[in-house]
Tab-separated table of C-alpha atoms in Angstrom:
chain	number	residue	atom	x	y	z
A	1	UNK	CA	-6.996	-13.871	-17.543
A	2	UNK	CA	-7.598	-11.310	-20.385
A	3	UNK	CA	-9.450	-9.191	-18.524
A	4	UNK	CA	-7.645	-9.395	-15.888
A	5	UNK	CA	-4.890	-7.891	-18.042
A	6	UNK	CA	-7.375	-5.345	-19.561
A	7	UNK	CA	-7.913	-3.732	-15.913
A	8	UNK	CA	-4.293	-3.564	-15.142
A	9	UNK	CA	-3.480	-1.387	-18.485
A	10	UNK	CA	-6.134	0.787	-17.315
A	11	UNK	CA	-3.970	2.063	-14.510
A	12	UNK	CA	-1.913	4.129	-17.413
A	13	UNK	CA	-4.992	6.329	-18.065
A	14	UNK	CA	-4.559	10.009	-17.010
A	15	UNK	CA	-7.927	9.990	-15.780
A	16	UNK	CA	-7.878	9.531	-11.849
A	17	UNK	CA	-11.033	7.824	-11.815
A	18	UNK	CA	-10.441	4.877	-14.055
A	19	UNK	CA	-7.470	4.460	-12.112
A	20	UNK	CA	-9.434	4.173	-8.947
A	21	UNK	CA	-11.739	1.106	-10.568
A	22	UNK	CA	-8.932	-0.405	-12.036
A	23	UNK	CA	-7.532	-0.878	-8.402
A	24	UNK	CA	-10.840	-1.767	-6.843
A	25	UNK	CA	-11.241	-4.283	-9.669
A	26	UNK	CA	-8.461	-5.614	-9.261
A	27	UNK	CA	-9.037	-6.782	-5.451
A	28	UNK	CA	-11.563	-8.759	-6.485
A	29	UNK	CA	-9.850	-10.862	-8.570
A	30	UNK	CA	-8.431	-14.323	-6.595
A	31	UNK	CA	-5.167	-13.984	-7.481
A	32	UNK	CA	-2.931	-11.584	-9.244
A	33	UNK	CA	-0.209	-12.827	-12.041
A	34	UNK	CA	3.671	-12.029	-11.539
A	35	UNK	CA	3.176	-10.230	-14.521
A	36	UNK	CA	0.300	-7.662	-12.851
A	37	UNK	CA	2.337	-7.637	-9.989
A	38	UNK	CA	5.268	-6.478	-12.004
A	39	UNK	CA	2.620	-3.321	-13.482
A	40	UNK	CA	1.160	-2.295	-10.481
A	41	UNK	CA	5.262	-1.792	-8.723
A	42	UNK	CA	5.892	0.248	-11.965
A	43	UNK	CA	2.664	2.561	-11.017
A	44	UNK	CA	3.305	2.564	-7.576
A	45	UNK	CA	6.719	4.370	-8.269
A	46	UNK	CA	5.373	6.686	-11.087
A	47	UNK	CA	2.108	7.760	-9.122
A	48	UNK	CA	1.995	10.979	-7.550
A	49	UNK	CA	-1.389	10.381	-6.121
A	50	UNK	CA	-1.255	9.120	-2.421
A	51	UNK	CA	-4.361	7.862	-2.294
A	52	UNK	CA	-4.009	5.562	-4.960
A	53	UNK	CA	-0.091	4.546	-4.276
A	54	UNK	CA	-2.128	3.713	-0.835
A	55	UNK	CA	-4.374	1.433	-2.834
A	56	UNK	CA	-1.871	-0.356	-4.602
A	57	UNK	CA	-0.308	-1.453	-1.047
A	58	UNK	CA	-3.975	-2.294	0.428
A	59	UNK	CA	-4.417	-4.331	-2.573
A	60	UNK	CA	-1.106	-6.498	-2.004
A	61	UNK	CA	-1.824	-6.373	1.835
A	62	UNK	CA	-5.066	-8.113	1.025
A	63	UNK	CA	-3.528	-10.844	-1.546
A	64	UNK	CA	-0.862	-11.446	0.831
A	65	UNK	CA	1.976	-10.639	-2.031
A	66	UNK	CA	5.123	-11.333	-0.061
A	67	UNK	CA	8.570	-10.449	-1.330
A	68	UNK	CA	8.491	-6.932	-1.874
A	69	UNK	CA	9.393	-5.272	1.262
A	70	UNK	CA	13.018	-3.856	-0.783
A	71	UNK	CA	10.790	-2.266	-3.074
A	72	UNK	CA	8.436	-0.524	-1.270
A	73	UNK	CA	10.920	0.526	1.860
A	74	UNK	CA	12.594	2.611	-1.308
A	75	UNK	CA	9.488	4.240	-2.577
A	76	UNK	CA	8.111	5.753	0.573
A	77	UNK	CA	10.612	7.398	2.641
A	78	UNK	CA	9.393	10.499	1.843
A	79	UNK	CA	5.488	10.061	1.946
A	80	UNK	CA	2.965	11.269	4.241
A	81	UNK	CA	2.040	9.077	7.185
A	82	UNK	CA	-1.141	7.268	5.864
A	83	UNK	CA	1.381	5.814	3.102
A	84	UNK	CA	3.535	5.068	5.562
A	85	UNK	CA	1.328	3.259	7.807
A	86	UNK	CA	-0.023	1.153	5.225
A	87	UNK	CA	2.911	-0.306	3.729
A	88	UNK	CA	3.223	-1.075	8.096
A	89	UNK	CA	0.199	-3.275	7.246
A	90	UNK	CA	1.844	-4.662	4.723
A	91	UNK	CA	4.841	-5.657	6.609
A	92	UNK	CA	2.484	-7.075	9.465
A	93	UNK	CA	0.468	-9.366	7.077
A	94	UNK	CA	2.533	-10.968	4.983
A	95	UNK	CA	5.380	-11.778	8.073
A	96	UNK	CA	8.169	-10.030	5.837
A	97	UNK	CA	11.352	-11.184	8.125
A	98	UNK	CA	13.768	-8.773	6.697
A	99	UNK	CA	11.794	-5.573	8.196
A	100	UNK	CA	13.282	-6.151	11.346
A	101	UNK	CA	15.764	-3.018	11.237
A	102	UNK	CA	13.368	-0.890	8.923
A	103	UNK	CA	11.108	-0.568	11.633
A	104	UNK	CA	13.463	-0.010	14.472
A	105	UNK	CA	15.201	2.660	12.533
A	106	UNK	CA	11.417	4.056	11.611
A	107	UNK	CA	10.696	4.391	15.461
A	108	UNK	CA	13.557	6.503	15.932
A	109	UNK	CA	14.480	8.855	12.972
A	110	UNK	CA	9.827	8.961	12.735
A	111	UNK	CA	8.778	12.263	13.942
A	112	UNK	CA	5.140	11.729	13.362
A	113	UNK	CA	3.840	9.664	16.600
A	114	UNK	CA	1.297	7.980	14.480
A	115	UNK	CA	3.694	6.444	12.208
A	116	UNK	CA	6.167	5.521	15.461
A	117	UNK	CA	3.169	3.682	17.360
A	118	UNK	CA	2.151	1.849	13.997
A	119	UNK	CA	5.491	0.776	13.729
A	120	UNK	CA	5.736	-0.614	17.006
A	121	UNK	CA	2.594	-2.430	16.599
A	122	UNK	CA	3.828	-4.149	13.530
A	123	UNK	CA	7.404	-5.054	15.821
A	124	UNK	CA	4.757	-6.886	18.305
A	125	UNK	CA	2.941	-8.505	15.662
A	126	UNK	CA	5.993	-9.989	13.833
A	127	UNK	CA	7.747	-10.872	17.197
A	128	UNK	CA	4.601	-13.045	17.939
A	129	UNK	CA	4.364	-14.777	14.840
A	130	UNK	CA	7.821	-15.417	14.028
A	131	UNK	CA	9.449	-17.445	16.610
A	132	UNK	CA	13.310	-16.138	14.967
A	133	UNK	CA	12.695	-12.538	15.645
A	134	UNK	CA	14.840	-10.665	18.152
A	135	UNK	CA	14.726	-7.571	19.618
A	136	UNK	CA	17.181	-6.244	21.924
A	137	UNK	CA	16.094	-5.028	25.273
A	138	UNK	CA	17.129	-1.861	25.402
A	139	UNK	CA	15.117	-1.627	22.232
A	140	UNK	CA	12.147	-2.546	24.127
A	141	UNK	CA	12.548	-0.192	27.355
A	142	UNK	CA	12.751	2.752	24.637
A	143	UNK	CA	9.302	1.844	23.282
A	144	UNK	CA	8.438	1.889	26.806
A	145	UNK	CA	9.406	4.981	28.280
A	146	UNK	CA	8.612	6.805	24.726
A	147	UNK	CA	7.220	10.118	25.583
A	148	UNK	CA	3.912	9.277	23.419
A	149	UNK	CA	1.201	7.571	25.107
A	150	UNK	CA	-0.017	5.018	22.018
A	151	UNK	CA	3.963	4.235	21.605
A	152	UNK	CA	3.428	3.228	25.101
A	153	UNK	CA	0.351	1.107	24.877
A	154	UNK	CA	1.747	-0.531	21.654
A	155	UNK	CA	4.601	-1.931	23.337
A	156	UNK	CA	2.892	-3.708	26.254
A	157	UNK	CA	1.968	-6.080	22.896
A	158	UNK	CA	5.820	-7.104	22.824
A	159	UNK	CA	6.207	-10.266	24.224
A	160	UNK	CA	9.257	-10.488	26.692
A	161	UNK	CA	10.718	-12.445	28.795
A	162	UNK	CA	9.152	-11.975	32.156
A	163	UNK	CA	12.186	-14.337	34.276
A	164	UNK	CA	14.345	-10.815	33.512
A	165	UNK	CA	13.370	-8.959	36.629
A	166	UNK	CA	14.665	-5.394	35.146
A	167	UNK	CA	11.803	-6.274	32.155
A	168	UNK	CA	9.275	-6.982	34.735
A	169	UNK	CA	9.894	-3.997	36.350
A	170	UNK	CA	9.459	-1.559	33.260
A	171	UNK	CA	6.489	-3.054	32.829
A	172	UNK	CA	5.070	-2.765	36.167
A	173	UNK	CA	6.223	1.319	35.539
A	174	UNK	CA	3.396	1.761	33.477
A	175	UNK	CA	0.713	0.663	36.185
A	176	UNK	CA	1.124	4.139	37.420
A	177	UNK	CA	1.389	5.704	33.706
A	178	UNK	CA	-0.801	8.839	33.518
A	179	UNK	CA	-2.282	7.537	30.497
A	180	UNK	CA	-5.595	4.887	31.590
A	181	UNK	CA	-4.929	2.656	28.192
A	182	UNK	CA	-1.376	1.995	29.201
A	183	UNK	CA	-2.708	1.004	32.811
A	184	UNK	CA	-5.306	-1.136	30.998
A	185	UNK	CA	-2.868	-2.544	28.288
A	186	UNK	CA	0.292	-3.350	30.825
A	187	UNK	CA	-2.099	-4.874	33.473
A	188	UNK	CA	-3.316	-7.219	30.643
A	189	UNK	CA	0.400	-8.065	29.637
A	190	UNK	CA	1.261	-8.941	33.543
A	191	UNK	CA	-1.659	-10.911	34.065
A	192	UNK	CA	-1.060	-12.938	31.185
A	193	UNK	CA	2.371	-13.770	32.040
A	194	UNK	CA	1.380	-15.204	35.512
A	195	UNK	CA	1.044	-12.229	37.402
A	196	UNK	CA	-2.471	-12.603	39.198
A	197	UNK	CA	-2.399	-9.392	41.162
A	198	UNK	CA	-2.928	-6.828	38.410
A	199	UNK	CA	-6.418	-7.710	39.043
A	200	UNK	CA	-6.746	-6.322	42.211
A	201	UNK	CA	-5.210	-3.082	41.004
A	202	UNK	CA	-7.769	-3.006	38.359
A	203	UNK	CA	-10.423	-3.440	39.798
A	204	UNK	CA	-9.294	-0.346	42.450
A	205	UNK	CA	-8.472	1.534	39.660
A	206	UNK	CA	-11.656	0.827	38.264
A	207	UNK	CA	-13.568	2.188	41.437
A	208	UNK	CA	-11.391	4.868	42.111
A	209	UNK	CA	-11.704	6.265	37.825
A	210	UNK	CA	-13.332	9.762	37.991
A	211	UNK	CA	-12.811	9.796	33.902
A	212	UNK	CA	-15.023	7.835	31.117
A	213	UNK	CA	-11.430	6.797	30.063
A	214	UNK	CA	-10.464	5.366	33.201
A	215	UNK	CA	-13.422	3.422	33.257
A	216	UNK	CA	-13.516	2.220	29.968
A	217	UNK	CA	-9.428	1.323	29.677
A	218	UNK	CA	-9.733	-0.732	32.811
A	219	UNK	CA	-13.331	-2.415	31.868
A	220	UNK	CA	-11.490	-3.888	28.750
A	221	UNK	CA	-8.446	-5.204	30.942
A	222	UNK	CA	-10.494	-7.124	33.102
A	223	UNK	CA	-12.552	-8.750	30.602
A	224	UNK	CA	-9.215	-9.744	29.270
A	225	UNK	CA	-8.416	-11.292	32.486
A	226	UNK	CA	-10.103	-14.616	32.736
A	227	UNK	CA	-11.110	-15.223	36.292
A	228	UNK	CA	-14.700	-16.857	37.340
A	229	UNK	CA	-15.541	-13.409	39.699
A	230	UNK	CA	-15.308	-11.067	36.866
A	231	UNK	CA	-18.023	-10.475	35.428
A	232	UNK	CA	-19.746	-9.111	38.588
A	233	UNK	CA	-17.305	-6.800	38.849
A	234	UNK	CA	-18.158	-5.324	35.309
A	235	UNK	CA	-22.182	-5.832	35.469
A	236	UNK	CA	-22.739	-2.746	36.733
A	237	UNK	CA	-21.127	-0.967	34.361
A	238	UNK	CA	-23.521	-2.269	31.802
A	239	UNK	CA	-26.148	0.960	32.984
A	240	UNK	CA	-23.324	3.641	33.438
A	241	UNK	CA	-24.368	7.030	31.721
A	242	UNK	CA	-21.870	6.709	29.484
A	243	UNK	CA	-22.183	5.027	26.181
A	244	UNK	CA	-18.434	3.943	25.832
A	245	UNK	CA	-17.932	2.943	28.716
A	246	UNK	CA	-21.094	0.625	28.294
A	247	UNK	CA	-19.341	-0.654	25.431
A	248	UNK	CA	-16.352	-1.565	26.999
A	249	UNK	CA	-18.552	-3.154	29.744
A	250	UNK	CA	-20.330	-4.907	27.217
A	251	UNK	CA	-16.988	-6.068	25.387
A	252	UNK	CA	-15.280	-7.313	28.332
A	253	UNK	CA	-18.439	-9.399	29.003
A	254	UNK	CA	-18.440	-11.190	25.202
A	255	UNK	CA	-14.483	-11.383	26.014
A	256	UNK	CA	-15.044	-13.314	29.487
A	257	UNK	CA	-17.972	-15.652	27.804
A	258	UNK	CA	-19.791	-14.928	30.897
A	259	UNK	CA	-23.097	-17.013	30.408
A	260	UNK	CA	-25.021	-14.965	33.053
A	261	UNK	CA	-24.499	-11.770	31.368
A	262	UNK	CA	-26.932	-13.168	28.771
A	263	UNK	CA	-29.842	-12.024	30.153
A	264	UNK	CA	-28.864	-8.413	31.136
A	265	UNK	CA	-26.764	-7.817	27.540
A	266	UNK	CA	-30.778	-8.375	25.950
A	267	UNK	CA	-32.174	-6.074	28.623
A	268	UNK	CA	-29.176	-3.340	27.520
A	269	UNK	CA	-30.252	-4.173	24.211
A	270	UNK	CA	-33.399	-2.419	24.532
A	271	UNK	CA	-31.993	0.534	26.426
A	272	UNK	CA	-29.447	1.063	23.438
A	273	UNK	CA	-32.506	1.080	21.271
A	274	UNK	CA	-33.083	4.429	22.982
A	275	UNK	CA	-29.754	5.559	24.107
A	276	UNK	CA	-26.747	4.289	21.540
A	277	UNK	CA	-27.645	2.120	18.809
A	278	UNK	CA	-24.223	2.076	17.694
A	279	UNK	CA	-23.955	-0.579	20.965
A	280	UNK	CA	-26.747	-2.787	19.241
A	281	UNK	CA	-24.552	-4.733	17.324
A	282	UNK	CA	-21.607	-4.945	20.237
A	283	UNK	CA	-24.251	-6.282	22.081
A	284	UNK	CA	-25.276	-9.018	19.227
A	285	UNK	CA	-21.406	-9.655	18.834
A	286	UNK	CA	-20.678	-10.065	22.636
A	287	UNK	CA	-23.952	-12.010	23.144
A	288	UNK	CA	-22.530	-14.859	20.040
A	289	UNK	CA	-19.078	-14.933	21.755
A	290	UNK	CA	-21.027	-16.265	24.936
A	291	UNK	CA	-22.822	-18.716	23.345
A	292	UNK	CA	-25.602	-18.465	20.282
A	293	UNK	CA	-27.722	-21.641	21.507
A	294	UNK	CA	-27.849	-19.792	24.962
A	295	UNK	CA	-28.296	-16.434	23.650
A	296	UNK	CA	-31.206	-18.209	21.298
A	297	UNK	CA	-32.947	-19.561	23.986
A	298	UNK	CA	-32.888	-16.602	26.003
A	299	UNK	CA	-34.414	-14.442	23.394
A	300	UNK	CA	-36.997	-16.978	22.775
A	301	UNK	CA	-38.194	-17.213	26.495
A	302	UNK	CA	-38.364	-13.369	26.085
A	303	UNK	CA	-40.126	-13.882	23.239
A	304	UNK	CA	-42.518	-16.205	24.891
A	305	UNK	CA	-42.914	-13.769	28.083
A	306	UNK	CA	-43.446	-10.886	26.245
A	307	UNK	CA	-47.128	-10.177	26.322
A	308	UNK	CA	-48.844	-7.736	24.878
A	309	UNK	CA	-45.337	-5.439	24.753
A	310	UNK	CA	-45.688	-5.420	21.127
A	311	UNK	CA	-42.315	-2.809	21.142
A	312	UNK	CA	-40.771	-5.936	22.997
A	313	UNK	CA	-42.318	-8.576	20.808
A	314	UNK	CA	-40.902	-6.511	17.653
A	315	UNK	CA	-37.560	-5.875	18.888
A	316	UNK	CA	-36.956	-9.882	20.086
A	317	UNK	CA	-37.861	-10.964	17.035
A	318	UNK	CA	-34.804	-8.944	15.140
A	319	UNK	CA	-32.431	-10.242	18.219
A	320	UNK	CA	-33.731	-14.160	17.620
A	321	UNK	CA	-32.791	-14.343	14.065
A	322	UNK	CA	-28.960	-13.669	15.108
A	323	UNK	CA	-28.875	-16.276	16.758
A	324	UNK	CA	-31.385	-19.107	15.459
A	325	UNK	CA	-30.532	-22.441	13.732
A	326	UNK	CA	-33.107	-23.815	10.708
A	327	UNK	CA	-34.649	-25.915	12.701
A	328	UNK	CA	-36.198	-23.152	15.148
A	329	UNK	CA	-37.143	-20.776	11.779
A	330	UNK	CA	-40.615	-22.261	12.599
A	331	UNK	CA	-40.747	-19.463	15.786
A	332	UNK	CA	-40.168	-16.988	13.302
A	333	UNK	CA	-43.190	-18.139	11.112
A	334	UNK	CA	-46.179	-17.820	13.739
A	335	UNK	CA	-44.889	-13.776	14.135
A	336	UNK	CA	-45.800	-13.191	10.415
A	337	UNK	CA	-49.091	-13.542	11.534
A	338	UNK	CA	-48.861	-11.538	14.466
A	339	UNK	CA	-51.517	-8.538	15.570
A	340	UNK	CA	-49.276	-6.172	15.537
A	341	UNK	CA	-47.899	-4.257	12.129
A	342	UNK	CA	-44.414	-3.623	13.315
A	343	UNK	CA	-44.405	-7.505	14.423
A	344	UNK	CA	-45.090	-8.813	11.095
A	345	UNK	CA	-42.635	-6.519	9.585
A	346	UNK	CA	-39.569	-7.280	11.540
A	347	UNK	CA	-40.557	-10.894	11.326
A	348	UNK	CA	-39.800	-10.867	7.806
A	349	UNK	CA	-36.831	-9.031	7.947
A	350	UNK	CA	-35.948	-11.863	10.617
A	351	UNK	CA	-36.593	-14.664	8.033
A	352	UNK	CA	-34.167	-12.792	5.489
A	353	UNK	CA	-31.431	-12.405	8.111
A	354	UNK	CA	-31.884	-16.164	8.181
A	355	UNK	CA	-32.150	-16.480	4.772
A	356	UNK	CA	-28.831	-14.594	4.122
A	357	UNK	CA	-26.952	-16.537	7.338
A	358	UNK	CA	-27.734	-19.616	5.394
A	359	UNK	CA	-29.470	-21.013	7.767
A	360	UNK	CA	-32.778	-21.523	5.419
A	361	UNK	CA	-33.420	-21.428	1.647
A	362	UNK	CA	-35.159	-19.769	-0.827
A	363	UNK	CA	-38.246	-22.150	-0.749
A	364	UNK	CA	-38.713	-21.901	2.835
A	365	UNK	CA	-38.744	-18.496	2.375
A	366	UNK	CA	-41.269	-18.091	-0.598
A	367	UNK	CA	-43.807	-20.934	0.706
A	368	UNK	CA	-44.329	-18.501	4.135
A	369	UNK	CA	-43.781	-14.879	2.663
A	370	UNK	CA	-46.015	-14.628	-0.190
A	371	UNK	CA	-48.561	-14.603	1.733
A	372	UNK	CA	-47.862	-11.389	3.026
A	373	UNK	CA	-48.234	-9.931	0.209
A	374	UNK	CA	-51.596	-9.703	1.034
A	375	UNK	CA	-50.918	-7.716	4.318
A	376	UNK	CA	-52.895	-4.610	5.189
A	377	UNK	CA	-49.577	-2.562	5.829
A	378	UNK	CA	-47.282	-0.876	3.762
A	379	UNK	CA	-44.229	-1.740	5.444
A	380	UNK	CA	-45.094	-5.582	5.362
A	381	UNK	CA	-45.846	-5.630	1.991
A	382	UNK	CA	-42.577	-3.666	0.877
A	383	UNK	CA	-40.712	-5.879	3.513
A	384	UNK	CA	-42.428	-9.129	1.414
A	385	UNK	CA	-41.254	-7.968	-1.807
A	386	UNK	CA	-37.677	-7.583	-0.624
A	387	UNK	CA	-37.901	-11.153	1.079
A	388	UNK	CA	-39.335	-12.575	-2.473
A	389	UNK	CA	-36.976	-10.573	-4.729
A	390	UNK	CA	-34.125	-11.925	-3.037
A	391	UNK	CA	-35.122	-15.468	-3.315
A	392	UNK	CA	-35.575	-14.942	-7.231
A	393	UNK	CA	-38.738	-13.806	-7.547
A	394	UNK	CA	-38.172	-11.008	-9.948
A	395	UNK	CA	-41.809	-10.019	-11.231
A	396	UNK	CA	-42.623	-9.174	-7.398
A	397	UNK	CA	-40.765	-5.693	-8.013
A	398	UNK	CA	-43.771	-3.957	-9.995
A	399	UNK	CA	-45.185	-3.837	-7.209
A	400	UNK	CA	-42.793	-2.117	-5.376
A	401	UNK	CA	-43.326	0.564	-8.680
A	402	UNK	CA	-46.632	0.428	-8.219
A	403	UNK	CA	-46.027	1.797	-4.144
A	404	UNK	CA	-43.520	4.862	-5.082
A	405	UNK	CA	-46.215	5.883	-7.333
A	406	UNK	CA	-48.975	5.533	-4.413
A	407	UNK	CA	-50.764	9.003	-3.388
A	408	UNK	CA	-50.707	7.531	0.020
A	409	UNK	CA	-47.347	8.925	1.886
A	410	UNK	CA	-46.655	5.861	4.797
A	411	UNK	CA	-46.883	3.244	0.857
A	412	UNK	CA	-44.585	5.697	-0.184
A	413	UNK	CA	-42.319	5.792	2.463
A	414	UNK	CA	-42.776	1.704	3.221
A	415	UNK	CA	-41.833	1.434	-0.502
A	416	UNK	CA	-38.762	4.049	-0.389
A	417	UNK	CA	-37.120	2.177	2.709
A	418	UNK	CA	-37.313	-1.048	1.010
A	419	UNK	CA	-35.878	0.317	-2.198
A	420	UNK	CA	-32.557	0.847	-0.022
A	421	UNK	CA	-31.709	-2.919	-0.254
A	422	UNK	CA	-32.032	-3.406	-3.583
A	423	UNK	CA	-29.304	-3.239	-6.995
A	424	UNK	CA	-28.688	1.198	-7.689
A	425	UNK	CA	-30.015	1.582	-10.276
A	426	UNK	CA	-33.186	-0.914	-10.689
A	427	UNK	CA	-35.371	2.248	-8.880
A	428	UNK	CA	-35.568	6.028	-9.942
A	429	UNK	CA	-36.965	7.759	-6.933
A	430	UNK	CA	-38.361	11.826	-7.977
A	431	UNK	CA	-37.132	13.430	-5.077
C-alpha cells in the first residue's frame, strides 16, 4: 500500500506530466483506499487542467467508486462538455440513484446537444437497471420531439410503457423522422415491445434508402429483430459498394447468429482484405457471435479446399486460429511446413494467437517453432523468434540483432516488423 500512497502524492507536482502517470498508475491498481479517494476529490477541485480532472472521473468510473455524485455535480457546472460527459459515465456505471433530477435539469438548461443526448442516454441506462426509477411522461415525449436528432435516437432506449396508447404513438412518430438512425432505433424499440410490423417497414425502408445512412441505420434494426427470414434479407448487403454499410450488414448478421451467413462472412473476409480491412475484425467478431466451432470448421474445410491458392491458404490460416480449440492446434502444425513463404509465416503467427488465447502453452509452442528457425525466409525466421521469445526463450533475440544489422533489405525489414511486438526499448532501430 506504500506505493500506492507514493503515486497519489505525486498528483501535487506542478509538472503536468507526472501528474498524468500518477493517474494512469493509479488505474492499475485493484482497488483504491478511502484515504486516495479522499486525495484525488481534493485534486479534482484544485485542477485547472481538463484533461486530467477528466482522468480523475475515468479512473473512479473504472473502479466503480460510488457515493460521490454530490461532489462532482458541484465541481463541473461550469466545464466544457467532455468533462461533462464523463462524469455522465460516471453516473451510468456506478447506478448513482440520486441523479435522477441532475440529469433532467441537464437536458433542459444544456445548450450543447452533445452533453443533452449523453444525458439522456445515461436516463435510459439507469431506468433499465434500476427497477425504482421514474420518469414522468411528459419528460419522455420532450426527449422525443427534441429538435436534435441523437436526443432523438437516445430516447427510443427509454423503456415505457407500451399499454399507454398516447406513448405508443410518439413512438411510432419517429418511423417517419427525417433522421434514418431514429427510424432504425424506434423500429427496434416497437419490435421489441411486441410490435411485429416494424419489420415490414424496415425492410421497405431498406429497399427504398437512396443514402449509405439509410441503408446502414435500417441494416442494424433488422439484425436486431430476431425473426428466422432475416438474414436473407441482409445477405446482399454483404457486397454493397459501400464499406459501412457492409459493416452494418455484417453486424446485423453476428447480431441474428445466422449460421448460414458463415460461409459468405469468410468469403467477405477476403474481399475486405482488398477493400476495408477495418471490416476484418467485424467480420471475426460477427463470425464468433454465430458460433466458433462452426466458424472453425468452416475455415478448416476452406483450408482443406484451398489448393494451390497459396493467398487463400495464407489468409485461412490467420482466420482458423480465431476460432480453434487445443485440440485442433495440430492443423496449424502441418502449415509450418508448408511450400509457400507467406504460409509458414502466418502459420506461426497463428500458433501465437493460440498461444496468447490460451488455448496452448509454451511447450507446445517451442517443441514445433524452433524448428523454424532454420527457415530459408526472413519473415519466418523473425516470426520464430517472436513465437520463442514470448514463450521465454530470451537468448533467441540476438538473433533478431543479428537481422537489423543484415546488408540484405527484405532480413531487415522481416526483422523491423517483428521488432514491433516486442518491450520499447529492448531494440534501437538507426533510422
Amino acid at each position: 500500500m506504500n506505493k500506492l500512497y507514493e503515486i497519489t502524492k505525486m498528483l501535487n507536482s506542478g509538472d503536468y506530466y507526472v501528474k498524468q502517470y500518477a493517474l494512469d498508475a493509479l488505474r492499475r491498481f485493484d482497488s483504491i483506499l478511502p484515504s486516495c479517494v479522499s486525495e484525488l476529490k481534493d485534486f479534482f477541485a484544485a485542477e485547472k487542467d481538463a484533461a486530467l480532472k477528466c482522468a480523475v472521473l475515468k479512473l473512479f468510473t473504472q473502479k466503480k467508486i460510488s457515493g460521490h455524485f454530490e461532489f462532482f455535480a458541484g465541481n463541473i457546472s461550469n466545464c466544457e462538455y467532455i468533462l461533462k460527459n464523463a462524469f455522465l459515465d460516471y453516473i451510468g456505471e456506478t447506478g448513482e440513484t440520486a441523479a435522477k433530477d441532475y440529469l433532467v435539469n441537464l437536458f433542459y438548461a444544456e445548450t450543447d446537444p452533445k452533453v443533452r443526448s449523453k444525458a439522456v442516454k445515461t436516463v435510459a441506462l439507469l431506468k433499465h437497471f434500476q427497477t425504482g426509477f421514474q420518469l414522468e411522461k411528459e419528460t419522455v415525449f420532450d426527449f422525443l420531439n427534441d429538435a436534435d436528432a441523437r436526443v432523438r435516437a437516445n430516447a427510443c432506449a427509454v423503456e415505457t410503457d407500451f399499454n399507454d396508447v398516447i406513448a405508443r404513438a410518439e413512438f411510432k412518430k419517429l418511423l417517419s423522422d427525417s433522421s434514418p438512425r431514429v427510424n432504425a432505433d424506434a423500429a427496434v424499440l416497437l419490435y421489441k415491445a411486441g410490435d411485429n410490423d416494424v419489420l415490414r417497414y424496415a425492410v421497405e425502408k431498406l429497399e427504398g434508402a437512396s443514402s449509405t445512412a439509410g441503408r446502414s441505420s435500417m441494416l442494424y434494426a433488422i439484425g436486431r429483430m430476431h425473426g428466422a427470414d432475416n438474414y436473407p434479407i441482409i445477405k446482399k448487403y454483404l457486397s454493397d459498394p459501400d464499406h459501412n454499410v457492409r459493416r452494418n450488414a455484417i453486424l446485423s448478421a453476428g447480431a441474428l447468429k445466422a449460421k448460414e451467413a458463415v460461409t459468405d462472412l469468410l468469403d467477405l473476409y477476403f474481399c475486405e482484405m482488398k477493400q476495408c480491412r477495418e471490416n476484418l475484425s467485424v467480420i471475426i467478431g460477427a463470425l464468433r457471435s454465430i458460433d466458433e466451432f462452426d466458424s472453425t470448421m468452416a475455415a478448416l474445410d476452406m483450408l482443406n479446399t484451398s489448393g494451390e491458392d497459396n493467398y487463400r491458404r495464407a489468409t485461412l490460416v490467420k482466420i482458423f486460429a480465431h476460432f480453434a480449440t487445443a485440440d485442433m492446434a495440430h492443423y496449424l502444425v502441418t502449415y509450418l511446413d508448408d511450400t509457400d513463404d507467406r504460409v509458414r509465416a502466418n502459420a506461426i503467427e497463428a500458433v501465437c494467437f493460440l498461444k496468447e488465447r490460451g488455448a496452448i502453452n509454451s511447450d507446445f509452442v517451442v517443441k514445433n517453432i524452433l524448428v523454424s528457425m532454420c527457415d530459408p525466409n526472413s519473415r519466418v525466421v523473425a516470426n520464430a523468434v517472436r513465437a520463442l521469445y514470448l514463450c521465454g526463450v530470451v537468448s533467441v533475440i540476438s538473433v533478431l540483432r543479428e537481422m537489423l544489422l543484415s546488408n540484405v533489405d527484405a532480413v531487415r525489414d522481416a526483422a523491423r516488423h517483428a521488432v514491433t511486438y516486442f518491450p520499447d526499448g529492448l531494440f534501437v532501430l538507426n533510422s
